XYZ file of C-alpha atoms in Angstrom:
401
model
C -0.589 11.697 -58.735
C -3.440 13.867 -57.906
C -3.468 14.913 -61.704
C -3.888 11.347 -62.722
C -6.978 10.990 -60.583
C -8.406 14.108 -61.944
C -7.962 12.887 -65.398
C -9.714 9.738 -64.497
C -12.499 11.784 -62.974
C -12.647 14.017 -66.232
C -12.717 10.764 -68.473
C -15.540 9.186 -66.536
C -17.624 12.317 -66.631
C -17.414 12.695 -70.298
C -17.934 8.986 -70.792
C -21.165 9.008 -68.869
C -22.382 12.257 -70.478
C -21.542 10.987 -73.998
C -23.640 7.783 -73.394
C -26.557 10.189 -73.524
C -26.011 13.097 -75.453
C -26.345 11.641 -79.117
C -29.604 9.790 -78.116
C -31.111 12.764 -76.058
C -32.822 14.448 -78.997
C -34.243 11.226 -80.072
C -35.814 10.496 -76.676
C -37.353 13.997 -76.559
C -38.699 13.477 -80.034
C -40.372 9.911 -78.616
C -41.624 11.804 -75.640
C -43.760 13.888 -77.930
C -42.831 17.620 -77.680
C -42.752 19.951 -80.691
C -39.328 20.627 -82.235
C -39.506 24.150 -80.754
C -40.125 22.750 -77.458
C -37.377 20.169 -77.852
C -35.102 23.089 -78.707
C -36.137 24.694 -75.477
C -35.230 21.534 -73.476
C -31.826 21.271 -75.151
C -31.203 24.931 -74.235
C -32.179 24.435 -70.499
C -28.800 22.926 -69.531
C -26.564 25.684 -71.038
C -28.818 28.331 -69.838
C -28.799 27.369 -66.126
C -24.967 26.777 -66.488
C -24.461 30.353 -67.495
C -26.010 31.492 -64.249
C -24.950 28.765 -61.938
C -21.042 28.819 -63.088
C -20.182 31.775 -60.622
C -22.135 30.180 -57.712
C -20.366 26.953 -58.206
C -17.077 28.771 -58.288
C -17.882 30.842 -55.139
C -18.627 27.487 -53.342
C -15.747 25.790 -54.537
C -13.578 28.692 -53.307
C -15.402 28.602 -49.983
C -15.535 24.873 -49.113
C -12.997 23.428 -51.490
C -12.855 21.778 -54.960
C -13.137 18.274 -53.867
C -16.056 18.863 -51.434
C -18.005 20.862 -54.092
C -17.136 18.440 -56.894
C -18.081 15.287 -54.763
C -21.510 16.626 -53.908
C -22.270 17.817 -57.305
C -21.546 14.458 -58.744
C -23.729 12.551 -56.151
C -26.715 15.061 -56.931
C -26.134 14.761 -60.809
C -26.390 10.849 -60.588
C -29.983 11.301 -59.275
C -30.755 13.529 -62.077
C -29.325 11.327 -64.886
C -31.362 8.288 -63.387
C -34.604 10.210 -63.729
C -33.769 11.662 -67.171
C -35.251 8.559 -69.026
C -38.798 9.655 -67.631
C -41.515 10.083 -70.226
C -42.864 12.858 -68.155
C -41.858 16.493 -69.552
C -41.964 17.961 -66.097
C -39.493 15.349 -64.713
C -37.145 15.941 -67.571
C -37.410 19.577 -67.157
C -36.433 19.297 -63.553
C -33.506 16.931 -64.311
C -32.127 19.345 -66.900
C -32.248 22.214 -64.696
C -30.648 20.224 -61.943
C -27.699 19.167 -64.223
C -27.339 22.711 -65.445
C -27.013 23.870 -61.752
C -24.728 21.251 -60.475
C -22.722 19.624 -63.294
C -19.458 21.667 -63.435
C -16.992 18.585 -63.494
C -14.995 19.718 -66.443
C -14.622 23.335 -65.278
C -13.445 22.419 -61.722
C -11.344 19.507 -62.680
C -9.574 21.267 -65.382
C -8.974 24.317 -63.213
C -7.435 21.966 -60.623
C -5.194 20.273 -63.146
C -3.845 23.511 -64.569
C -3.227 24.763 -60.954
C -1.107 21.646 -60.432
C 0.629 21.483 -63.806
C 4.159 22.995 -63.965
C 5.110 21.472 -67.446
C 4.631 22.873 -70.944
C 1.149 24.226 -71.470
C 0.848 22.652 -74.957
C 1.379 19.189 -73.753
C -1.061 19.732 -70.799
C -3.815 20.922 -73.360
C -2.999 17.993 -75.677
C -3.406 15.434 -72.856
C -6.707 17.102 -71.507
C -8.058 17.125 -75.187
C -6.969 13.386 -75.594
C -8.846 12.432 -72.343
C -11.902 14.344 -73.549
C -11.904 12.735 -76.960
C -11.422 9.193 -75.488
C -14.435 9.850 -73.209
C -16.601 11.077 -76.228
C -15.257 7.960 -78.456
C -16.011 5.121 -75.897
C -19.489 6.838 -74.761
C -21.388 6.746 -77.915
C -19.853 3.415 -78.707
C -21.373 1.659 -75.836
C -24.619 3.805 -76.015
C -25.237 2.577 -79.534
C -25.098 -1.142 -78.332
C -27.370 -0.470 -75.383
C -29.866 1.883 -76.938
C -31.160 -1.019 -79.592
C -32.219 -3.063 -76.407
C -35.662 -2.582 -75.020
C -35.965 0.368 -72.819
C -32.456 1.207 -74.279
C -32.484 4.868 -73.045
C -33.484 3.813 -69.531
C -30.474 1.414 -69.480
C -28.132 4.166 -70.660
C -29.305 6.449 -67.750
C -28.731 3.639 -65.386
C -25.166 3.114 -66.467
C -24.592 6.880 -66.321
C -25.992 7.067 -62.758
C -23.530 4.386 -61.944
C -20.530 5.966 -63.218
C -21.297 9.265 -61.542
C -21.632 7.572 -58.244
C -18.309 5.839 -58.815
C -16.875 9.184 -59.894
C -18.010 10.797 -56.595
C -16.318 7.923 -54.732
C -13.021 8.399 -56.454
C -13.202 12.298 -55.964
C -13.730 11.933 -52.468
C -11.156 9.161 -51.722
C -8.481 9.777 -54.016
C -8.421 13.510 -54.911
C -6.511 15.466 -52.334
C -8.345 17.800 -50.220
C -7.971 21.549 -51.007
C -10.248 23.589 -48.638
C -9.620 27.154 -49.152
C -11.735 29.339 -46.869
C -12.045 32.913 -47.821
C -10.613 35.486 -45.680
C -13.655 37.328 -44.867
C -15.213 34.076 -43.412
C -12.357 33.374 -40.763
C -12.526 34.457 -37.355
C -8.737 34.900 -37.144
C -7.227 38.438 -36.898
C -5.013 39.086 -39.949
C -1.532 40.697 -39.338
C -0.578 43.717 -41.615
C 1.722 41.364 -43.600
C -1.087 38.891 -44.122
C -3.456 41.636 -45.258
C -0.783 42.967 -47.715
C -0.199 39.522 -49.132
C -3.906 38.860 -49.506
C -4.352 42.345 -51.165
C -1.492 41.493 -53.583
C -2.937 38.128 -54.461
C -6.322 39.819 -55.236
C -4.522 42.360 -57.498
C -2.765 39.693 -59.329
C -5.948 37.792 -60.054
C -7.613 40.838 -61.719
C -7.991 40.179 -65.286
C -7.874 42.917 -67.969
C -10.552 41.261 -70.202
C -9.923 43.730 -73.109
C -6.537 42.130 -73.639
C -8.237 38.726 -74.545
C -10.919 40.049 -76.894
C -9.542 38.377 -79.955
C -9.068 34.988 -78.263
C -12.591 35.086 -77.004
C -14.080 36.234 -80.386
C -12.142 33.003 -81.894
C -13.538 30.797 -79.336
C -17.092 32.300 -79.996
C -16.768 31.446 -83.773
C -15.615 27.930 -83.023
C -18.588 27.425 -80.751
C -21.107 28.912 -83.061
C -19.950 26.745 -85.864
C -19.832 23.345 -83.932
C -22.981 23.912 -81.942
C -25.168 24.620 -85.089
C -23.620 21.587 -86.732
C -24.629 19.238 -83.909
C -27.828 20.847 -82.947
C -29.704 18.307 -84.971
C -26.809 15.994 -86.030
C -28.712 12.887 -84.838
C -31.883 13.692 -86.711
C -30.122 14.562 -89.809
C -28.186 11.103 -89.802
C -31.503 9.204 -89.325
C -33.655 11.272 -91.670
C -31.434 12.445 -94.586
C -29.476 9.238 -94.875
C -32.002 6.750 -93.386
C -29.546 5.349 -90.878
C -30.433 3.390 -87.888
C -30.171 5.103 -84.341
C -27.069 3.129 -83.485
C -25.153 4.882 -86.331
C -25.390 8.157 -84.611
C -23.403 6.711 -81.680
C -20.858 5.103 -84.161
C -20.245 8.193 -86.064
C -19.765 10.029 -82.855
C -17.251 7.286 -81.715
C -15.258 7.800 -84.847
C -14.998 11.489 -84.242
C -13.854 10.832 -80.854
C -11.275 8.462 -82.263
C -9.939 10.998 -84.742
C -9.683 13.545 -81.915
C -7.667 11.177 -79.753
C -5.184 10.785 -82.687
C -5.168 14.532 -83.472
C -4.586 15.423 -79.808
C -1.819 13.135 -79.358
C -0.022 14.142 -82.544
C -0.676 17.667 -82.261
C 3.006 18.412 -81.500
C 4.030 16.485 -84.644
C 1.500 18.490 -86.672
C 3.103 21.844 -85.511
C 6.668 20.252 -86.177
C 5.675 18.960 -89.795
C 3.914 22.124 -91.019
C 6.624 24.308 -89.549
C 3.689 26.715 -88.282
C 5.220 28.143 -84.973
C 2.788 31.154 -84.897
C -0.581 30.319 -83.165
C -2.449 32.744 -85.320
C -1.267 31.091 -88.565
C -2.334 27.643 -87.253
C -5.633 28.934 -86.191
C -6.040 30.396 -89.803
C -5.526 27.198 -91.501
C -7.723 25.132 -89.147
C -10.518 27.517 -89.499
C -10.241 27.262 -93.253
C -10.363 23.429 -93.123
C -13.187 23.395 -90.803
C -15.121 25.708 -92.957
C -14.342 23.340 -96.186
C -15.493 20.328 -94.086
C -18.830 21.958 -93.074
C -19.643 23.316 -96.406
C -18.897 19.955 -98.182
C -21.061 17.934 -95.645
C -23.996 20.062 -96.266
C -24.166 19.271 -99.883
C -23.334 15.442 -100.065
C -25.935 13.042 -100.435
C -23.873 9.849 -100.028
C -23.416 8.790 -96.394
C -19.809 7.170 -97.014
C -18.740 10.682 -98.443
C -20.354 12.335 -95.381
C -18.575 9.951 -93.217
C -15.284 10.487 -94.910
C -15.469 14.319 -94.181
C -15.886 13.732 -90.439
C -12.190 13.099 -90.533
C -11.169 16.876 -91.421
C -13.936 18.191 -89.248
C -12.628 16.381 -86.252
C -9.107 17.016 -86.806
C -9.686 20.844 -87.526
C -12.051 21.280 -84.434
C -9.831 19.452 -82.022
C -6.603 21.523 -82.905
C -8.739 24.671 -82.783
C -9.884 23.805 -79.212
C -6.100 23.032 -78.238
C -4.647 26.134 -79.899
C -7.255 28.642 -78.641
C -6.739 27.366 -74.966
C -2.992 27.531 -75.420
C -3.227 31.085 -76.903
C -5.463 32.065 -74.062
C -3.208 31.073 -71.104
C 0.136 31.895 -72.894
C -0.949 35.576 -72.829
C -2.198 35.677 -69.371
C -0.993 35.785 -65.696
C -0.901 32.202 -64.508
C -2.817 33.014 -61.462
C -5.852 34.239 -63.648
C -6.096 30.953 -65.461
C -9.132 29.829 -63.388
C -11.069 33.009 -64.385
C -10.139 32.560 -67.934
C -11.183 28.942 -68.145
C -14.536 29.872 -66.529
C -15.190 32.606 -69.337
C -14.368 30.003 -71.859
C -17.150 28.034 -70.479
C -19.437 30.927 -70.228
C -18.941 31.582 -74.147
C -19.896 27.951 -74.809
C -23.018 28.112 -72.615
C -24.151 31.236 -74.185
C -23.759 29.741 -77.753
C -25.486 26.390 -76.859
C -28.350 28.444 -75.408
C -29.120 30.424 -78.648
C -28.115 27.670 -81.208
C -31.263 25.500 -81.002
C -33.540 28.537 -81.396
C -31.440 30.076 -84.094
C -31.300 26.836 -85.838
C -35.251 26.619 -86.056
C -35.515 30.024 -87.092
C -33.226 29.762 -90.012
C -34.746 26.499 -91.055
C -38.190 27.749 -90.873
C -37.801 31.072 -92.513
C -34.827 30.634 -94.854
C -34.499 26.864 -95.685
C -32.475 23.981 -94.669
C -29.520 25.169 -96.439
C -29.336 28.377 -94.400
C -27.730 26.790 -91.318
C -24.752 25.290 -93.134
C -24.288 28.628 -94.993
C -24.213 30.420 -91.550
C -21.769 28.025 -90.207
C -19.421 28.575 -93.085
C -19.616 32.256 -92.909
C -18.705 31.984 -89.131
C -15.636 29.758 -89.776
C -14.433 31.997 -92.705
C -14.799 34.928 -90.264
C -12.713 33.001 -87.734
C -9.989 32.385 -90.651
C -10.035 36.193 -91.448
C -9.529 37.319 -87.936
C -6.923 34.915 -87.336
C -5.088 36.075 -90.413
C -5.560 39.595 -89.585
C -4.045 39.017 -86.081
C -1.123 37.041 -87.577
C -0.484 39.983 -89.954
C -0.564 42.541 -87.122
C 1.505 40.437 -84.913
C 4.223 39.988 -87.390
C 4.131 43.706 -88.102
C 4.525 44.441 -84.541
C 7.599 41.910 -84.073
C 9.272 43.467 -87.276
C 8.867 47.045 -85.739
C 10.421 46.001 -82.544
C 13.440 44.489 -84.268
C 13.958 47.615 -86.173
C 13.994 49.621 -82.997
């Protein structure tokens, strides 16, 4: 039952966030900063998250996941309320506050993974479906309210209300798990307790070099998607002359495709007969590369809209398969650290993406960014194919021996 409440918390978090994400670049543009300054503001959140993740993880270990999550949700609700301000200083403070405190997905997923005793693939599929449903419903509702007078302020008010509701659900319905560190307790540990504690510490040590390939694949995926979505809203409006509400509708459509893909990911594996994870990753990276390349050249919005289907399909499967590959090769007690490292990679990429986007566009033209995204996805396909080949060679050698 605790897992179901956590899934609700994760869904509400993503719903409230996706209400604002598609329209935040437009709000910043209306406030008046330059494109470079807007890129700086977009980078604030992932930059602060990069440094705040260890601190929040420490607090959750010291005071408990539920307590840490509840407090962060309450404080984030205030930040979202004031995000609609027309003052750059207030927006700056709000973005920094959210970067410091908003770790709902990391904490919630870690708690769900800890409690899950089922098949890992099914767990990741459910998490991906919940995430996609939140991203589908949020922009859809946001597209309706953004057209009203003071539309962005109304969206911020809704997000604030959802975060307050989420904090109440977390505090009242999610079971308490206060886990005080051993060095903070005043009780004297027996020799057996000390031995158990040391054994647990050793089990949780992670040899990061064993996972270099998974993290590189994750890095390639994050780079390609972050570059694509950096100015996604501006591209929809300026290149295709669409209304601001169409940005939300297209985001909702991608969320819908992601939901279907997540729920049918097991069927996809069965139909394609691809049991090897590296082979699946290879084909998904190739499909993502083809989608990104095609979308960079099309001039008709209907064709552009159609290519969102393979893009959402391939990117959703890549998220599921990379997470499955990561935890299938790890000690189950190290899952929290590994999920945290995934989040760190995402934060690093989303920090550099706006700057890299502006540098490439300014110095090499508007087609340089799509070219880079395609090269990155092709590199991901090449690496997964190489890993698939070496894995098959290793298995064949073991059989001979």
